[in-house]
Short mmCIF file of N, CA and C in Angstrom, two decimals:
data_model
loop_
_atom_site.label_atom_id
_atom_site.label_comp_id
_atom_site.label_asym_id
_atom_site.label_seq_id
_atom_site.Cartn_x
_atom_site.Cartn_y
_atom_site.Cartn_z
N MET A 1 19.28 -4.66 -9.25
CA MET A 1 18.57 -3.92 -8.22
C MET A 1 17.45 -3.08 -8.83
N SER A 2 17.69 -2.51 -9.99
CA SER A 2 16.65 -1.67 -10.59
C SER A 2 15.43 -2.48 -11.02
N ASP A 3 15.64 -3.77 -11.35
CA ASP A 3 14.52 -4.61 -11.75
C ASP A 3 13.54 -4.79 -10.60
N ILE A 4 14.04 -5.06 -9.41
CA ILE A 4 13.15 -5.26 -8.27
C ILE A 4 12.44 -3.97 -7.90
N ILE A 5 13.09 -2.84 -8.13
CA ILE A 5 12.44 -1.55 -7.85
C ILE A 5 11.28 -1.35 -8.81
N LYS A 6 11.47 -1.72 -10.09
CA LYS A 6 10.38 -1.61 -11.06
C LYS A 6 9.23 -2.54 -10.69
N VAL A 7 9.56 -3.76 -10.30
CA VAL A 7 8.53 -4.72 -9.90
C VAL A 7 7.78 -4.22 -8.67
N ALA A 8 8.53 -3.75 -7.68
CA ALA A 8 7.90 -3.27 -6.45
C ALA A 8 7.02 -2.05 -6.73
N ALA A 9 7.50 -1.13 -7.57
CA ALA A 9 6.71 0.06 -7.89
C ALA A 9 5.42 -0.32 -8.61
N THR A 10 5.52 -1.26 -9.54
CA THR A 10 4.33 -1.72 -10.25
C THR A 10 3.34 -2.36 -9.28
N ALA A 11 3.85 -3.20 -8.40
CA ALA A 11 2.98 -3.89 -7.44
C ALA A 11 2.32 -2.91 -6.47
N ILE A 12 3.08 -1.95 -5.98
CA ILE A 12 2.52 -0.97 -5.03
C ILE A 12 1.47 -0.10 -5.71
N ALA A 13 1.78 0.36 -6.94
CA ALA A 13 0.81 1.19 -7.67
C ALA A 13 -0.47 0.41 -7.95
N ALA A 14 -0.32 -0.84 -8.36
CA ALA A 14 -1.50 -1.66 -8.64
C ALA A 14 -2.29 -1.94 -7.36
N ALA A 15 -1.59 -2.17 -6.26
CA ALA A 15 -2.27 -2.44 -4.99
C ALA A 15 -3.06 -1.23 -4.53
N VAL A 16 -2.48 -0.05 -4.64
CA VAL A 16 -3.18 1.18 -4.24
C VAL A 16 -4.41 1.39 -5.13
N CYS A 17 -4.22 1.20 -6.44
CA CYS A 17 -5.36 1.34 -7.36
C CYS A 17 -6.44 0.31 -7.06
N ALA A 18 -6.03 -0.91 -6.78
CA ALA A 18 -7.00 -1.97 -6.49
C ALA A 18 -7.79 -1.66 -5.22
N VAL A 19 -7.12 -1.12 -4.21
CA VAL A 19 -7.81 -0.78 -2.97
C VAL A 19 -8.86 0.30 -3.22
N VAL A 20 -8.49 1.30 -4.03
CA VAL A 20 -9.43 2.38 -4.33
C VAL A 20 -10.62 1.85 -5.15
N VAL A 21 -10.32 1.03 -6.15
CA VAL A 21 -11.37 0.51 -7.03
C VAL A 21 -12.27 -0.47 -6.29
N ARG A 22 -11.73 -1.25 -5.36
CA ARG A 22 -12.52 -2.27 -4.65
C ARG A 22 -13.67 -1.66 -3.85
N LYS A 23 -13.53 -0.39 -3.47
CA LYS A 23 -14.62 0.24 -2.71
C LYS A 23 -15.88 0.35 -3.55
N GLN A 24 -15.71 0.60 -4.84
CA GLN A 24 -16.86 0.76 -5.74
C GLN A 24 -17.23 -0.55 -6.44
N ALA A 25 -16.21 -1.29 -6.89
CA ALA A 25 -16.45 -2.53 -7.64
C ALA A 25 -15.40 -3.56 -7.25
N PRO A 26 -15.69 -4.40 -6.27
CA PRO A 26 -14.70 -5.36 -5.78
C PRO A 26 -14.14 -6.28 -6.87
N GLU A 27 -14.98 -6.69 -7.81
CA GLU A 27 -14.50 -7.59 -8.86
C GLU A 27 -13.47 -6.92 -9.76
N LEU A 28 -13.61 -5.60 -9.99
CA LEU A 28 -12.63 -4.88 -10.82
C LEU A 28 -11.29 -4.77 -10.10
N GLY A 29 -11.34 -4.64 -8.78
CA GLY A 29 -10.09 -4.61 -8.01
C GLY A 29 -9.32 -5.91 -8.15
N LEU A 30 -10.05 -7.01 -8.15
CA LEU A 30 -9.43 -8.32 -8.31
C LEU A 30 -8.84 -8.48 -9.71
N VAL A 31 -9.56 -8.02 -10.71
CA VAL A 31 -9.07 -8.09 -12.09
C VAL A 31 -7.82 -7.21 -12.26
N LEU A 32 -7.84 -6.03 -11.67
CA LEU A 32 -6.69 -5.14 -11.74
C LEU A 32 -5.47 -5.79 -11.11
N ALA A 33 -5.65 -6.42 -9.96
CA ALA A 33 -4.53 -7.09 -9.28
C ALA A 33 -4.01 -8.26 -10.12
N ALA A 34 -4.92 -9.00 -10.74
CA ALA A 34 -4.51 -10.13 -11.57
C ALA A 34 -3.72 -9.64 -12.79
N CYS A 35 -4.18 -8.58 -13.40
CA CYS A 35 -3.48 -8.03 -14.57
C CYS A 35 -2.09 -7.51 -14.19
N ALA A 36 -2.00 -6.86 -13.06
CA ALA A 36 -0.71 -6.37 -12.60
C ALA A 36 0.24 -7.54 -12.33
N GLY A 37 -0.30 -8.60 -11.75
CA GLY A 37 0.52 -9.80 -11.52
C GLY A 37 1.01 -10.40 -12.82
N ALA A 38 0.15 -10.42 -13.83
CA ALA A 38 0.55 -10.95 -15.14
C ALA A 38 1.63 -10.09 -15.77
N VAL A 39 1.51 -8.78 -15.65
CA VAL A 39 2.53 -7.88 -16.19
C VAL A 39 3.86 -8.11 -15.49
N ILE A 40 3.83 -8.27 -14.19
CA ILE A 40 5.07 -8.52 -13.43
C ILE A 40 5.70 -9.84 -13.85
N LEU A 41 4.87 -10.87 -14.02
CA LEU A 41 5.40 -12.17 -14.46
C LEU A 41 6.01 -12.08 -15.84
N LEU A 42 5.36 -11.37 -16.74
CA LEU A 42 5.92 -11.20 -18.08
C LEU A 42 7.25 -10.45 -18.02
N TYR A 43 7.34 -9.46 -17.15
CA TYR A 43 8.58 -8.71 -17.00
C TYR A 43 9.70 -9.62 -16.49
N CYS A 44 9.36 -10.54 -15.61
CA CYS A 44 10.36 -11.43 -15.02
C CYS A 44 10.67 -12.64 -15.88
N SER A 45 9.95 -12.83 -16.96
CA SER A 45 10.16 -14.02 -17.78
C SER A 45 11.58 -14.08 -18.35
N GLY A 46 12.17 -12.94 -18.65
CA GLY A 46 13.55 -12.92 -19.13
C GLY A 46 14.52 -13.46 -18.08
N ALA A 47 14.30 -13.07 -16.85
CA ALA A 47 15.15 -13.56 -15.76
C ALA A 47 14.97 -15.05 -15.57
N LEU A 48 13.75 -15.52 -15.69
CA LEU A 48 13.50 -16.95 -15.55
C LEU A 48 14.17 -17.73 -16.68
N GLN A 49 14.14 -17.17 -17.88
CA GLN A 49 14.81 -17.82 -19.02
C GLN A 49 16.32 -17.88 -18.78
N ALA A 50 16.88 -16.81 -18.22
CA ALA A 50 18.31 -16.80 -17.91
C ALA A 50 18.65 -17.86 -16.87
N ALA A 51 17.77 -18.05 -15.90
CA ALA A 51 18.00 -19.08 -14.88
C ALA A 51 17.97 -20.47 -15.49
N VAL A 52 17.05 -20.70 -16.41
CA VAL A 52 16.97 -22.00 -17.07
C VAL A 52 18.22 -22.25 -17.90
N GLU A 53 18.69 -21.23 -18.61
CA GLU A 53 19.91 -21.38 -19.42
C GLU A 53 21.11 -21.68 -18.53
N LEU A 54 21.19 -21.01 -17.37
CA LEU A 54 22.29 -21.28 -16.43
C LEU A 54 22.21 -22.71 -15.92
N MET A 55 21.01 -23.18 -15.63
CA MET A 55 20.86 -24.56 -15.17
C MET A 55 21.31 -25.55 -16.24
N ASP A 56 21.02 -25.23 -17.51
CA ASP A 56 21.48 -26.09 -18.61
C ASP A 56 23.00 -26.13 -18.67
N LYS A 57 23.64 -24.97 -18.51
CA LYS A 57 25.11 -24.91 -18.54
C LYS A 57 25.70 -25.69 -17.37
N LEU A 58 25.13 -25.51 -16.19
CA LEU A 58 25.62 -26.24 -15.02
C LEU A 58 25.41 -27.73 -15.17
N MET A 59 24.30 -28.11 -15.80
CA MET A 59 24.00 -29.51 -16.03
C MET A 59 25.06 -30.12 -16.94
N GLU A 60 25.42 -29.40 -18.00
CA GLU A 60 26.44 -29.90 -18.92
C GLU A 60 27.81 -29.95 -18.25
N ALA A 61 28.14 -28.91 -17.49
CA ALA A 61 29.44 -28.85 -16.82
C ALA A 61 29.58 -29.95 -15.77
N GLY A 62 28.48 -30.25 -15.08
CA GLY A 62 28.52 -31.27 -14.04
C GLY A 62 28.30 -32.67 -14.57
N GLY A 63 28.01 -32.79 -15.84
CA GLY A 63 27.78 -34.10 -16.42
C GLY A 63 26.48 -34.75 -15.99
N LEU A 64 25.52 -33.93 -15.60
CA LEU A 64 24.22 -34.46 -15.18
C LEU A 64 23.31 -34.61 -16.39
N SER A 65 22.48 -35.60 -16.35
CA SER A 65 21.54 -35.79 -17.46
C SER A 65 20.30 -34.94 -17.24
N ALA A 66 19.59 -34.70 -18.31
CA ALA A 66 18.35 -33.92 -18.22
C ALA A 66 17.32 -34.65 -17.36
N GLN A 67 17.41 -35.97 -17.29
CA GLN A 67 16.47 -36.75 -16.48
C GLN A 67 16.60 -36.44 -15.00
N VAL A 68 17.77 -35.92 -14.61
CA VAL A 68 17.98 -35.59 -13.20
C VAL A 68 17.54 -34.15 -12.91
N VAL A 69 17.89 -33.23 -13.80
CA VAL A 69 17.63 -31.81 -13.55
C VAL A 69 16.20 -31.42 -13.89
N GLU A 70 15.64 -32.02 -14.91
CA GLU A 70 14.30 -31.64 -15.37
C GLU A 70 13.23 -31.75 -14.29
N PRO A 71 13.17 -32.84 -13.53
CA PRO A 71 12.14 -32.91 -12.47
C PRO A 71 12.29 -31.81 -11.42
N VAL A 72 13.53 -31.44 -11.13
CA VAL A 72 13.76 -30.38 -10.14
C VAL A 72 13.21 -29.05 -10.66
N MET A 73 13.49 -28.75 -11.93
CA MET A 73 13.01 -27.50 -12.53
C MET A 73 11.48 -27.49 -12.63
N LYS A 74 10.91 -28.63 -13.03
CA LYS A 74 9.45 -28.71 -13.13
C LYS A 74 8.80 -28.55 -11.77
N THR A 75 9.39 -29.14 -10.76
CA THR A 75 8.84 -29.03 -9.41
C THR A 75 8.89 -27.59 -8.92
N ALA A 76 9.98 -26.89 -9.21
CA ALA A 76 10.07 -25.47 -8.85
C ALA A 76 8.99 -24.66 -9.57
N GLY A 77 8.77 -24.96 -10.84
CA GLY A 77 7.72 -24.27 -11.58
C GLY A 77 6.34 -24.55 -11.02
N ILE A 78 6.09 -25.79 -10.66
CA ILE A 78 4.80 -26.15 -10.05
C ILE A 78 4.61 -25.39 -8.74
N ALA A 79 5.66 -25.27 -7.96
CA ALA A 79 5.57 -24.55 -6.68
C ALA A 79 5.24 -23.08 -6.90
N ILE A 80 5.87 -22.47 -7.90
CA ILE A 80 5.62 -21.05 -8.18
C ILE A 80 4.17 -20.84 -8.64
N VAL A 81 3.73 -21.64 -9.59
CA VAL A 81 2.37 -21.49 -10.12
C VAL A 81 1.34 -21.78 -9.03
N THR A 82 1.60 -22.79 -8.20
CA THR A 82 0.67 -23.13 -7.12
C THR A 82 0.54 -21.97 -6.15
N ARG A 83 1.65 -21.39 -5.78
CA ARG A 83 1.63 -20.27 -4.83
C ARG A 83 0.85 -19.09 -5.40
N LEU A 84 1.12 -18.76 -6.67
CA LEU A 84 0.42 -17.64 -7.29
C LEU A 84 -1.08 -17.89 -7.36
N ALA A 85 -1.46 -19.09 -7.79
CA ALA A 85 -2.88 -19.41 -7.92
C ALA A 85 -3.57 -19.41 -6.55
N ALA A 86 -2.93 -19.98 -5.55
CA ALA A 86 -3.54 -20.03 -4.21
C ALA A 86 -3.68 -18.63 -3.63
N ASP A 87 -2.66 -17.79 -3.82
CA ASP A 87 -2.75 -16.42 -3.31
C ASP A 87 -3.86 -15.64 -4.02
N PHE A 88 -3.99 -15.87 -5.31
CA PHE A 88 -5.06 -15.21 -6.07
C PHE A 88 -6.43 -15.65 -5.54
N CYS A 89 -6.58 -16.94 -5.27
CA CYS A 89 -7.85 -17.44 -4.73
C CYS A 89 -8.12 -16.83 -3.35
N ARG A 90 -7.10 -16.70 -2.53
CA ARG A 90 -7.29 -16.09 -1.22
C ARG A 90 -7.70 -14.63 -1.35
N ASP A 91 -7.12 -13.91 -2.32
CA ASP A 91 -7.51 -12.52 -2.55
C ASP A 91 -8.97 -12.43 -2.97
N ALA A 92 -9.46 -13.46 -3.66
CA ALA A 92 -10.85 -13.49 -4.08
C ALA A 92 -11.76 -14.03 -2.97
N LYS A 93 -11.21 -14.20 -1.78
CA LYS A 93 -11.95 -14.71 -0.61
C LYS A 93 -12.45 -16.14 -0.82
N GLU A 94 -11.64 -16.93 -1.53
CA GLU A 94 -11.97 -18.35 -1.77
C GLU A 94 -10.91 -19.23 -1.12
N GLY A 95 -10.90 -19.25 0.20
CA GLY A 95 -9.90 -19.99 0.96
C GLY A 95 -9.94 -21.49 0.69
N GLY A 96 -11.13 -22.04 0.53
CA GLY A 96 -11.26 -23.47 0.24
C GLY A 96 -10.64 -23.83 -1.09
N LEU A 97 -10.88 -23.00 -2.08
CA LEU A 97 -10.30 -23.22 -3.40
C LEU A 97 -8.78 -23.09 -3.35
N ALA A 98 -8.29 -22.14 -2.55
CA ALA A 98 -6.84 -21.97 -2.39
C ALA A 98 -6.23 -23.23 -1.78
N SER A 99 -6.89 -23.80 -0.80
CA SER A 99 -6.40 -25.04 -0.20
C SER A 99 -6.39 -26.19 -1.20
N ALA A 100 -7.41 -26.26 -2.04
CA ALA A 100 -7.46 -27.30 -3.06
C ALA A 100 -6.33 -27.13 -4.07
N VAL A 101 -6.04 -25.89 -4.45
CA VAL A 101 -4.93 -25.63 -5.37
C VAL A 101 -3.61 -26.06 -4.73
N GLU A 102 -3.43 -25.75 -3.46
CA GLU A 102 -2.20 -26.13 -2.78
C GLU A 102 -2.05 -27.65 -2.69
N LEU A 103 -3.15 -28.34 -2.39
CA LEU A 103 -3.11 -29.79 -2.32
C LEU A 103 -2.78 -30.39 -3.69
N ALA A 104 -3.42 -29.87 -4.73
CA ALA A 104 -3.15 -30.34 -6.09
C ALA A 104 -1.69 -30.07 -6.47
N GLY A 105 -1.18 -28.91 -6.12
CA GLY A 105 0.21 -28.58 -6.42
C GLY A 105 1.18 -29.52 -5.73
N THR A 106 0.88 -29.86 -4.49
CA THR A 106 1.73 -30.80 -3.75
C THR A 106 1.72 -32.17 -4.41
N ALA A 107 0.52 -32.63 -4.77
CA ALA A 107 0.41 -33.95 -5.41
C ALA A 107 1.14 -33.97 -6.75
N LEU A 108 0.97 -32.91 -7.55
CA LEU A 108 1.63 -32.86 -8.85
C LEU A 108 3.14 -32.75 -8.72
N ALA A 109 3.61 -32.03 -7.71
CA ALA A 109 5.05 -31.94 -7.47
C ALA A 109 5.61 -33.32 -7.11
N LEU A 110 4.90 -34.06 -6.28
CA LEU A 110 5.35 -35.40 -5.91
C LEU A 110 5.39 -36.32 -7.13
N VAL A 111 4.38 -36.25 -7.97
CA VAL A 111 4.35 -37.08 -9.18
C VAL A 111 5.50 -36.69 -10.11
N THR A 112 5.77 -35.40 -10.20
CA THR A 112 6.84 -34.92 -11.09
C THR A 112 8.21 -35.40 -10.63
N VAL A 113 8.42 -35.50 -9.34
CA VAL A 113 9.73 -35.85 -8.81
C VAL A 113 9.94 -37.37 -8.70
N LEU A 114 8.90 -38.16 -8.94
CA LEU A 114 9.03 -39.61 -8.83
C LEU A 114 10.14 -40.21 -9.71
N PRO A 115 10.30 -39.78 -10.97
CA PRO A 115 11.41 -40.34 -11.76
C PRO A 115 12.77 -40.07 -11.13
N LEU A 116 12.94 -38.90 -10.54
CA LEU A 116 14.20 -38.59 -9.88
C LEU A 116 14.40 -39.48 -8.66
N MET A 117 13.36 -39.69 -7.90
CA MET A 117 13.46 -40.56 -6.74
C MET A 117 13.79 -41.99 -7.16
N SER A 118 13.21 -42.45 -8.25
CA SER A 118 13.52 -43.78 -8.77
C SER A 118 14.97 -43.89 -9.18
N ALA A 119 15.49 -42.83 -9.83
CA ALA A 119 16.89 -42.83 -10.24
C ALA A 119 17.83 -42.87 -9.03
N VAL A 120 17.48 -42.15 -8.00
CA VAL A 120 18.30 -42.15 -6.78
C VAL A 120 18.30 -43.54 -6.14
N ILE A 121 17.14 -44.17 -6.11
CA ILE A 121 17.05 -45.52 -5.53
C ILE A 121 17.88 -46.50 -6.35
N GLU A 122 17.84 -46.38 -7.68
CA GLU A 122 18.64 -47.25 -8.53
C GLU A 122 20.13 -47.07 -8.27
N VAL A 123 20.57 -45.82 -8.11
CA VAL A 123 21.99 -45.55 -7.83
C VAL A 123 22.37 -46.14 -6.49
N LEU A 124 21.51 -45.93 -5.48
CA LEU A 124 21.81 -46.46 -4.16
C LEU A 124 21.86 -47.99 -4.17
N THR A 125 20.94 -48.62 -4.91
CA THR A 125 20.96 -50.09 -4.97
C THR A 125 22.20 -50.56 -5.70
N GLY A 126 22.64 -49.84 -6.70
CA GLY A 126 23.86 -50.20 -7.42
C GLY A 126 25.10 -50.09 -6.55
N LEU A 127 25.09 -49.19 -5.58
CA LEU A 127 26.22 -49.02 -4.67
C LEU A 127 26.28 -50.11 -3.62
N ILE A 128 25.16 -50.70 -3.32
CA ILE A 128 25.11 -51.71 -2.25
C ILE A 128 25.50 -53.03 -2.77
#
């Protein structure tokens, strides 16, 4: 619980500072928001590492191969990065660029999950 309070406090403080700075220099407000986002991501990297380690343990316990779990984890990562990049573009008033990032993220997620879909089809064909 204390971690989310730290993240929320950092985000709120950065947002208030960015609003004040944007009145004088809009580009500095955007840079401040981006830096605050980077700091928050770095703070959360430990939690993300713990989640990856837990997925590895669950993968071993369930007898799943890395070929099955890896595309799921990569797709989740693509979704997170796509969302962050698109939101950043929207904050910079670049809605078209945000849409392009979202489209690219969707396409890359589909490409990433193709090996998993192929494996599922092979299993289903083997059952028939």
